[in-house]
Coordinates of C-alpha atoms and ligand atoms in Angstrom, one line a residue:
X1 CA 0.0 0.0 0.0
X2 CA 1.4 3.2 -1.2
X3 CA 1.0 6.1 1.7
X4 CA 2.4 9.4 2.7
X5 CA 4.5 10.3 5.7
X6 CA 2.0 12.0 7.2
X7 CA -0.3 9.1 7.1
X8 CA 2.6 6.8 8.9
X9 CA 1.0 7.0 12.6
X10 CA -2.1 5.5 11.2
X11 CA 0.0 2.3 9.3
X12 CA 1.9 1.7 12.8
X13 CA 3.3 -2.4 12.4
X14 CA 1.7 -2.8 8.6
X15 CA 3.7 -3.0 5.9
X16 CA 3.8 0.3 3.6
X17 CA 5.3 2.3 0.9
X18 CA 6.7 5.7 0.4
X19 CA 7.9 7.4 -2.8
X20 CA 10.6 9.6 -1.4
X21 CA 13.6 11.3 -1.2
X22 CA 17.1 10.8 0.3
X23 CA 18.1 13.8 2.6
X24 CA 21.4 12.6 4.3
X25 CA 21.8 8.8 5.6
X26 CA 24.5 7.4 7.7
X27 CA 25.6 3.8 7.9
X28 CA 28.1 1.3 8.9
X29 CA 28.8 -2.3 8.3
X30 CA 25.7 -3.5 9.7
X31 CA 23.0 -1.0 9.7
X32 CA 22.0 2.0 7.3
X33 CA 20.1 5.2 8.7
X34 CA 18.1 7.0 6.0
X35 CA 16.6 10.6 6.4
X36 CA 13.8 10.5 4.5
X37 CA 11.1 13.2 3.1
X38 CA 8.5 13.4 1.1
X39 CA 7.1 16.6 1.6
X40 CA 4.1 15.7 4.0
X41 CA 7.2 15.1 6.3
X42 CA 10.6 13.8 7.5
X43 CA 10.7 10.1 8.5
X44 CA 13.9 7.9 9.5
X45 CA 14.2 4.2 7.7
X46 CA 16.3 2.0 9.3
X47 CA 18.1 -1.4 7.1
X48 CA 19.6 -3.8 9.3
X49 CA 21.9 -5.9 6.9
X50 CA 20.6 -9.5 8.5
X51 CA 16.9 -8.5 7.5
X52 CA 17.5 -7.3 3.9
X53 CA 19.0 -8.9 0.6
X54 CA 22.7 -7.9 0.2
X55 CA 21.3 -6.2 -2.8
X56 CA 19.3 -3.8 -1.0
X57 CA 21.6 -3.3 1.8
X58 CA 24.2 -2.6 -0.4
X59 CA 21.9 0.0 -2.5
X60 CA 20.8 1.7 0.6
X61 CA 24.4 2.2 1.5
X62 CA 24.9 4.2 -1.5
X63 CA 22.0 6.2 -2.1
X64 CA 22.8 9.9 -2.5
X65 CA 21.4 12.7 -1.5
X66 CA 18.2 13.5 -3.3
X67 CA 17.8 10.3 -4.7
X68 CA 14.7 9.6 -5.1
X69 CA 12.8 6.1 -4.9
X70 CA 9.8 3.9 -3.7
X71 CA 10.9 2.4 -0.3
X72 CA 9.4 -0.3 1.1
X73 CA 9.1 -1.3 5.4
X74 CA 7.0 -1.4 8.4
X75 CA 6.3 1.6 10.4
X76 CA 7.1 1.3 14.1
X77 CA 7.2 3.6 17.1
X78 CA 10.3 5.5 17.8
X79 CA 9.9 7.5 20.9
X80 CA 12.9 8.9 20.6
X81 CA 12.1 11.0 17.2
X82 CA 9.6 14.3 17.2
X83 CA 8.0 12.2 14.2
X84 CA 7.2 9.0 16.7
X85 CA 7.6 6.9 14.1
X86 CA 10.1 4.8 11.7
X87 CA 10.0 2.7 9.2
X88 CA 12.1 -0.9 9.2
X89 CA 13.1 -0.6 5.7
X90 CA 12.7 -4.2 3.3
X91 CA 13.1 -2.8 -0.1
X92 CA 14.3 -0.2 -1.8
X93 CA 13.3 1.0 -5.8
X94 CA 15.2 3.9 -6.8
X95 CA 13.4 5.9 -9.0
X96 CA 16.2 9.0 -10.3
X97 CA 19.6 8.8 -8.7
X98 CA 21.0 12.4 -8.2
X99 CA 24.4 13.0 -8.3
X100 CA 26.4 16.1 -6.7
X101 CA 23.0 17.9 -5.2
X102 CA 24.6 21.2 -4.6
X103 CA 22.7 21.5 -1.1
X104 CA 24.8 19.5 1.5
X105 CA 24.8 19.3 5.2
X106 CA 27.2 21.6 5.4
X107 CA 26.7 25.4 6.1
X108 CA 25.8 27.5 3.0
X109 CA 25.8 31.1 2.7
X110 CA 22.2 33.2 2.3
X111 CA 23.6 34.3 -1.5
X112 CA 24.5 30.6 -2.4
X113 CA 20.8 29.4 -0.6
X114 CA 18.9 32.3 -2.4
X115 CA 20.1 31.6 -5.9
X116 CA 19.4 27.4 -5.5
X117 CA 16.0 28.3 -3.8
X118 CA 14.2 25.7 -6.5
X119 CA 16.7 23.1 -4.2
X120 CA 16.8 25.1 -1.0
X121 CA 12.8 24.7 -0.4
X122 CA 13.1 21.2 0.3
X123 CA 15.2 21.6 3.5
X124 CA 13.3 21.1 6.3
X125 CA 13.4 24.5 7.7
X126 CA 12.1 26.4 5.0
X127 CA 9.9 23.7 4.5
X128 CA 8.4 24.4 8.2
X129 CA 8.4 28.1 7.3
X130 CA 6.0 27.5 4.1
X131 CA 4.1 25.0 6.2
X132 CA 3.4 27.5 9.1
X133 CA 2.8 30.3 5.9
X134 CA 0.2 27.8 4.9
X135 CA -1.6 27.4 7.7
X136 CA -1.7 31.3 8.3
X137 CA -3.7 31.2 4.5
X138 CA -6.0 28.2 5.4
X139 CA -6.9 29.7 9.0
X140 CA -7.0 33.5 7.1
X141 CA -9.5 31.8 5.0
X142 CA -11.9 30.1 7.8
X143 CA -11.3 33.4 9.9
X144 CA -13.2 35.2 7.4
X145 CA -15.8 32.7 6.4
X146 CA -17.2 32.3 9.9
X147 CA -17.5 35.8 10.2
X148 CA -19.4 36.6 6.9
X149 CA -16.7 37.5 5.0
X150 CA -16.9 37.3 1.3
X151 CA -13.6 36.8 -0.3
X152 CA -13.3 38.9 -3.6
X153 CA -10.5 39.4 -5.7
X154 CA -9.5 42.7 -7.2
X155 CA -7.2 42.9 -10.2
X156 CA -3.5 43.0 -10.5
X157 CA -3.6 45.1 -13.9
X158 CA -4.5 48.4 -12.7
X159 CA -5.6 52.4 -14.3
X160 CA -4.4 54.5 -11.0
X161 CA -2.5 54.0 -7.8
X162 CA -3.6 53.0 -4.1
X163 CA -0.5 54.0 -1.8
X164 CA 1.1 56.6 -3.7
X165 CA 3.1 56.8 -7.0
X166 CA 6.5 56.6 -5.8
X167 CA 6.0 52.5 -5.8
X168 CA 4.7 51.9 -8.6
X169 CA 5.2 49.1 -11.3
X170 CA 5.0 50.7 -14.5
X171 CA 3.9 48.5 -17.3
X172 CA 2.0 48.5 -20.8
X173 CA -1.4 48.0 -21.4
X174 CA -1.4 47.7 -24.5
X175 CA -1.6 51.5 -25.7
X176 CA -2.3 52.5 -22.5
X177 CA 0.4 53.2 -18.8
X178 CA -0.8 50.6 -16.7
X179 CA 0.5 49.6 -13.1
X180 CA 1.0 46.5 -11.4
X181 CA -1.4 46.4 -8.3
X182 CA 0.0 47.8 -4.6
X183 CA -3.2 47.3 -2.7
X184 CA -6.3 46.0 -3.7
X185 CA -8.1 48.9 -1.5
X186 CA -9.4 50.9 -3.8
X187 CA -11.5 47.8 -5.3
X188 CA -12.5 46.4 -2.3
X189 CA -13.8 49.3 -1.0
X190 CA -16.7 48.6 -4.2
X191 CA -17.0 45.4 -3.3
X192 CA -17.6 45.9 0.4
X193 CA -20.9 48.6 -1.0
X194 CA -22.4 45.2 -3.0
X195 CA -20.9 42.7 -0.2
X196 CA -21.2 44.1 3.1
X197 CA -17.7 42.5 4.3
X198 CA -15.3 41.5 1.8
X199 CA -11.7 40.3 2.1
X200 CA -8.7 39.6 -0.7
X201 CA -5.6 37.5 -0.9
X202 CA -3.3 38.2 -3.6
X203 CA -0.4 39.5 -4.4
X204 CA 0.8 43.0 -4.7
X205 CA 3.7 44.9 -6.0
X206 CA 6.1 47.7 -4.7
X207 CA 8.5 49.5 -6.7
X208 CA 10.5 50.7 -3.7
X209 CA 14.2 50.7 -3.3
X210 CA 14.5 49.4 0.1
X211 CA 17.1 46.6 0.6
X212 CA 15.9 45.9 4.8
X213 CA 14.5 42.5 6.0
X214 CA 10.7 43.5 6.5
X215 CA 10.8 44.3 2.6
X216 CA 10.0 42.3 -1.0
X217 CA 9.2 43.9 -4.0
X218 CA 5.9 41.2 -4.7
X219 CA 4.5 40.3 -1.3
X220 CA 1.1 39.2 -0.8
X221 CA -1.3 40.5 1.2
X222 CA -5.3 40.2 2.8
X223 CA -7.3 43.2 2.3
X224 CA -10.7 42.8 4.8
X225 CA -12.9 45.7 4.0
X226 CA -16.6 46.7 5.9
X227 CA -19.5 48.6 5.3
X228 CA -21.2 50.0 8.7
X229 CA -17.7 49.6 10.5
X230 CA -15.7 52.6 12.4
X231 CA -12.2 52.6 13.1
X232 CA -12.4 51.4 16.4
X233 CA -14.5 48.1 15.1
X234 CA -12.1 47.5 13.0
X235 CA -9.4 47.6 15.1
X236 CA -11.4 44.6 17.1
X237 CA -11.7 42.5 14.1
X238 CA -8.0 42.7 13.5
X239 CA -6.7 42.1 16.7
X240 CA -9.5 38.3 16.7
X241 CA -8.5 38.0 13.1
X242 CA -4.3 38.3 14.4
X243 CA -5.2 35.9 17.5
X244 CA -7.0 33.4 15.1
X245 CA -4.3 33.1 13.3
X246 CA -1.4 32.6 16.3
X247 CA -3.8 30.0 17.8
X248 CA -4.0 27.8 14.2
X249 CA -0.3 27.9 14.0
X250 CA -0.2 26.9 17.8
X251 CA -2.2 24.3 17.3
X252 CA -1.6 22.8 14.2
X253 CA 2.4 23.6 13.6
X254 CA 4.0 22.1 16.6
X255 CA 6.4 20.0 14.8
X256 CA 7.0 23.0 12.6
X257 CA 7.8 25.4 15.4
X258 CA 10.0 22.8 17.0
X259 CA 11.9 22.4 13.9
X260 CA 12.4 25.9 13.9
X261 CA 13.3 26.2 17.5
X262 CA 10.5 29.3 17.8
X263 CA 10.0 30.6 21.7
X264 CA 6.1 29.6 22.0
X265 CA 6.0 30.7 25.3
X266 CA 5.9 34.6 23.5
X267 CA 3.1 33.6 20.6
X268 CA 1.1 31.8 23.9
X269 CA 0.2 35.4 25.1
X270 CA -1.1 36.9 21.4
X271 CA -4.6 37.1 22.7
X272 CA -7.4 40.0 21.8
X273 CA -7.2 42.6 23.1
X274 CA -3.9 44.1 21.9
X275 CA -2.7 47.6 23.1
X276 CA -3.0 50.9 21.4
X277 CA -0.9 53.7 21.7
X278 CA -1.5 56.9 20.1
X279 CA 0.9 58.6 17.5
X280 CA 1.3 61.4 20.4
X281 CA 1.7 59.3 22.8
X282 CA 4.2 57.4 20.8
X283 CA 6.3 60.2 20.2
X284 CA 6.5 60.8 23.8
X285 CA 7.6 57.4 24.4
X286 CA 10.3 57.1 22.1
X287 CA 11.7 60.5 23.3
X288 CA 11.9 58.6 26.4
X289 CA 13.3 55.8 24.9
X290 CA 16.4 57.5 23.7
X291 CA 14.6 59.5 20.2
X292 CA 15.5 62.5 21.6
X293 CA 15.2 64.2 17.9
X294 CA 11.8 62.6 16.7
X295 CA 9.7 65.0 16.2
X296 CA 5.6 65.1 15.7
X297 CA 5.0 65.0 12.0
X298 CA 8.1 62.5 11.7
X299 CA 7.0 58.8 10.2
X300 CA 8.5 56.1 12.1
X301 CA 11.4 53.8 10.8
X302 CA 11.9 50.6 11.6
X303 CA 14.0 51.3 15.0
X304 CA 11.1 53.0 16.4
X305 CA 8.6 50.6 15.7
X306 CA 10.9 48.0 17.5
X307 CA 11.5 50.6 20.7
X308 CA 7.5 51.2 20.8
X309 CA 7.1 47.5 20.7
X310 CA 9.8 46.4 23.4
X311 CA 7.4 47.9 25.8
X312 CA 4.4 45.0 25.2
X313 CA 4.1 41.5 25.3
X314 CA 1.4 41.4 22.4
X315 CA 1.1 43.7 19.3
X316 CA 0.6 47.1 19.4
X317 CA -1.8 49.4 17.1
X318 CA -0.1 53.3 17.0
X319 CA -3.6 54.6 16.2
X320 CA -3.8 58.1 14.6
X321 CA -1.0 59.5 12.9
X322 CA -0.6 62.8 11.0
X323 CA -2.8 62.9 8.1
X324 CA 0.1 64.5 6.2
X325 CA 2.1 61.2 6.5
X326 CA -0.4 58.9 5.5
X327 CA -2.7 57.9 2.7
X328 CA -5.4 60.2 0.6
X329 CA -7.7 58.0 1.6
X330 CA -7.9 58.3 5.1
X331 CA -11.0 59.7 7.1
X332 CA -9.7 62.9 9.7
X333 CA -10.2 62.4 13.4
X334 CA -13.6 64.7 13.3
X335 CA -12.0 65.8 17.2
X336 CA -9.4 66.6 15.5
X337 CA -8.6 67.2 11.8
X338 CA -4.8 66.8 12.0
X339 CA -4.7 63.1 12.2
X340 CA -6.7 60.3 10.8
X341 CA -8.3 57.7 11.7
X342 CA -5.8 54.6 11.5
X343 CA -3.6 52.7 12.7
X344 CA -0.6 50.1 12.1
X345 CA -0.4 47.1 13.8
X346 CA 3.3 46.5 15.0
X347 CA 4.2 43.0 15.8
X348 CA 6.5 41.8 18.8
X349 CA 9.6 41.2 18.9
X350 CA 11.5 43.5 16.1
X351 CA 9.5 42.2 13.5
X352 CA 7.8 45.6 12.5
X353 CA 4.0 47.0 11.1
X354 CA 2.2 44.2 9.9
X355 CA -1.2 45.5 9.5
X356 CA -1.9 49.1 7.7
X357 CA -5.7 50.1 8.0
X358 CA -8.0 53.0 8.7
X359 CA -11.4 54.3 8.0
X360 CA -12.0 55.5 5.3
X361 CA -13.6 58.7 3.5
X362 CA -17.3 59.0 3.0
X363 CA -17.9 62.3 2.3
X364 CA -17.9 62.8 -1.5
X365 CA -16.6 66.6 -1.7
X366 CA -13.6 66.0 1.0
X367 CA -12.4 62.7 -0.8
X368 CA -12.3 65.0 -4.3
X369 CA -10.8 67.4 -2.4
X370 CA -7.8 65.3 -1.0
X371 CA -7.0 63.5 -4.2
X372 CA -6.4 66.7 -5.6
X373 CA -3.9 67.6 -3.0
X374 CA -2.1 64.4 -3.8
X375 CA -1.9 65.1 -7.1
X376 CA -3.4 62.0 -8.2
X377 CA -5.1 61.4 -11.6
X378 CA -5.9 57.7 -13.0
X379 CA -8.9 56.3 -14.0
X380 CA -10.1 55.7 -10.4
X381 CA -10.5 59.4 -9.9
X382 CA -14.2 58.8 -11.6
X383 CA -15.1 55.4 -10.4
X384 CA -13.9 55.8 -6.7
X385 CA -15.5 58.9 -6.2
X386 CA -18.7 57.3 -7.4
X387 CA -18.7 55.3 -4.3
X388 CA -19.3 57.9 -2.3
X389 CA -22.2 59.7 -4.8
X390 CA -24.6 56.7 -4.5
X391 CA -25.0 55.7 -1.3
X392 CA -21.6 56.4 0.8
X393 CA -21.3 54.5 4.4
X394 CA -18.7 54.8 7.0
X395 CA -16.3 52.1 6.7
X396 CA -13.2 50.6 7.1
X397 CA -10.7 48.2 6.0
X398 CA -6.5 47.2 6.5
X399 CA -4.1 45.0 5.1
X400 CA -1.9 42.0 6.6
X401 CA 1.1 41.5 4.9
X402 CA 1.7 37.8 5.0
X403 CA 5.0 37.7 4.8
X404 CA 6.2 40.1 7.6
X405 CA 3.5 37.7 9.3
X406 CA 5.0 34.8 8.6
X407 CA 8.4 36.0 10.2
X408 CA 7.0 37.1 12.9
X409 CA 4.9 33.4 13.5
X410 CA 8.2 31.4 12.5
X411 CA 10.8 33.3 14.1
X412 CA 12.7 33.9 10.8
X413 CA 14.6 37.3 10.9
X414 CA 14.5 38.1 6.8
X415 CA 11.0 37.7 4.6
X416 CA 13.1 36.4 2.0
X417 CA 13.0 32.8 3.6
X418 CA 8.8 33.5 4.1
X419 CA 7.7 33.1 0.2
X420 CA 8.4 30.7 -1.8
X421 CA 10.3 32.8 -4.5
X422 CA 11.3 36.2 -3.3
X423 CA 11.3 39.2 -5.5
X424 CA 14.2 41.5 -3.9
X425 CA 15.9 44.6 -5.1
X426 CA 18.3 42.6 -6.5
X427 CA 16.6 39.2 -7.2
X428 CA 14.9 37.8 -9.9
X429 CA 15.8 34.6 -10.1
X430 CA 15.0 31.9 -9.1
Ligands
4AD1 O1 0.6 49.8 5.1 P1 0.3 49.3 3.7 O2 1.0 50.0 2.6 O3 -1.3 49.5 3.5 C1 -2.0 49.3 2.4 O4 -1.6 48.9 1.3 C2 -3.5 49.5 2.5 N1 -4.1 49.9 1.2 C3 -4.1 48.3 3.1 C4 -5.5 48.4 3.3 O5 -6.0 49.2 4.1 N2 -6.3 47.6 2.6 O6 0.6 47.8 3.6 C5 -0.1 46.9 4.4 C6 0.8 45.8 5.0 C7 2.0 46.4 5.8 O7 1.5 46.6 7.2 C8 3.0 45.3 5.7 O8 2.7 44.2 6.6 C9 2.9 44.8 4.3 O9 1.6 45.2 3.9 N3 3.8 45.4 3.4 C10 4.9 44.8 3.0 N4 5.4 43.6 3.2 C11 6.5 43.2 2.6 N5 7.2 44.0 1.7 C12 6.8 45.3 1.5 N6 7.5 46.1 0.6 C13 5.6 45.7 2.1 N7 4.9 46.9 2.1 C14 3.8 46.7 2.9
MG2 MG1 1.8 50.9 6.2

């Protein structure tokens, strides 16, 4: 019977077989130790000479790395492995030997790594990180369907700009100057007036010249967007949404977090509700902190997210900052009409914003009026005023950048290990 790896704890002491692949093996005159994966998982086979035929002893001594075969035993328990299991190995059918896989035990340099990432994605550490990166999509997914969510994808070809046109990906449309996607915002915002609540996963594009380790040039991202939700709603729905997430990976990528050696005992305490911090107050606390120069107005750089998050345990929203330093689209405090009504999400631990959301404008003649100040032109001028001549409501949206989330979750420094093929300033290959 053929099975997976993951399927091995249900096949304990029956006879079973695994197409596979070699990842290191050690042996000696009598017995062979073979590191096996398949994808679902990692598995040990053990030959003992006296129970095989010297031909298949003698292959299973010189198998190479990333060879790959059908191989043939009985699963038993092996307390002493995370797995629990092994398999007593009787036959072996190799299926493509490989010779010289460039990937060995050894240490490698991130360069080296990044430009075999085709090869590098089946070592069981990035594996774990696109494992837990999976499980943040699936449980994203349920999140939103048990809460009436409907998902709703805007398009990656796009007439006009979301974030500001620094960023953007020029491209053709034929005739036309098109740009890939940087939010889908601007499209879910008319989905969310025909849906109610709406939320995207897809990926977006950033022309920005930034070489740190929170940024990728394509990075993908969920966009939840409500009708009939303030800012302060909002800010409730992420900080579930963010806990629903840390639970799932809790729960369902121990093996993963083990492999990955990731502190648990910090992603325990990610529970609803998360701190907020005003943009004032924020200032104030990083002149404490040692800022001594920051002044109000200022945006905050990576540094100051990580001082403002040393002091809590769980995320923090900065609620509120300066309109000037923040998006068109964002509704003014009506208390006060020098900051807006958003916040960003910053992550524990160093590993920076990774939710951006606000409410947004309603009011027809003050959204015409502020994409005028930003200069802005594009086909959405028309169609994304419209939205607010038939019908406008208050409401609000954000986006989670997965990737930054997926650092955070796995304990990975650089989002170049958290998607499967990063686009970086100076990457484009693999
Ligand atoms: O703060 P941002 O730019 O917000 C928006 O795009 C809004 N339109 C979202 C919305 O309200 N629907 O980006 C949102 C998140 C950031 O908090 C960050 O996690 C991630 O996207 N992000 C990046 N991740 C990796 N590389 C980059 N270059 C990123 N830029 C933003
Ligand atoms: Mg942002």
């Amino acid at each position: 019977m053929k099975i997976t790896i993951s399927q091995a704890p249900k096949h304990q002491d029956k006879t079973v077989t695994i197409g596979a692949w070699l990842t290191n093996k050690r042996s000696s005159g009598k017995i062979a130790f073979l590191q096996l994966r398949d994808g679902t998982g990692f598995i040990q086979g053990v030959v003992v000479k006296s129970d095989v035929s010297e031909e298949t002893f003698s292959k299973a001594k010189n198998l190479t790395q990333e060879t790959s075969m059908y191989i043939t035993g009985k699963i038993v328990e092996d307390t002493r492995s995370a797995f629990g299991y092994e398999m007593q190995v009787s036959e072996i059918e190799v299926i493509h030997e490989a010779t010289d896989y460039p990937i060995t035990p050894k240490e490698h340099g991130t360069e080296f790594l990044m430009d075999h990432r085709h090869l590098w994605l089946r070592s069981k550490k990035q594996h774990a990180v696109m494992k837990i990166r999976n499980e943040i999509i699936r449980s994203t997914y349920q999140f939103f369907n048990e809460n009436e969510f409907v998902k709703i994808d805007p398009p990656i070809l796009t007439g006009s700009s979301a974030e500001g046109t620094t960023e953007l990906f020029h491209t053709k449309y034929f005739d036309e100057e098109a740009y890939l996607s940087q939010s889908g915002q601007l499209y879910m915002e008319a989905a969310a007036m025909a849906f109610g609540k709406v939320f995207s996963f897809g990926p977006t594009f950033r022309a920005e010249k930034s070489k740190t380790r929170r940024h990728l040039i394509e990075f993908w991202m969920i966009e939840p967007e409500m009708a009939f939700v303030d800012h302060e709603e909002s800010l409730q729905i992420q900080e579930n949404y963010v806990s629903y997430i840390v639970k799932s990976v809790l729960e369902n990528c121990k093996l993963e977090l083990d492999i990955l050696e990731r502190d648990t005992s910090k992603l325990e305490l990610i529970q609803a509700p998360f701190p907020r911090i005003s943009y004032d107050d924020a200032i104030e606390l990083l002149k404490e902190k040692g800022f001594e120069d920051i002044e109000w107005g200022e945006d905050f750089g990576a540094p100051h997210e990580t001082a403002i998050a040393e002091s809590f345990d769980k995320p923090v929203f900065i609620t509120n900052y300066p309109a000037e330093i923040k998006a068109f689209y964002m509704k003014p405090d009506p208390t006060r009409s020098d900051v807006v009504l958003c916040a960003d999400l910053i992550a524990p631990e160093g590993y920076g914003e990774i939710i951006g959301g606000s409410q947004r404008i309603d009011d027809l003649e003050l959204m015409r009026e502020r994409y005028e100040q930003h200069g802005l032109t594009g086909d959405a001028y028309k169609w994304y005023l419209e939205l607010r001549e038939f019908g406008s409501v208050p409401h609000s949206g954000f986006g989670l950048g997965l990737e930054r989330t997926v650092a955070w979750l796995s304990g990975v420094d650089h989002v170049r290990e958290t998607i499967p093929f990063p686009r970086l300033l100076n990457r484009l290959y693999p």
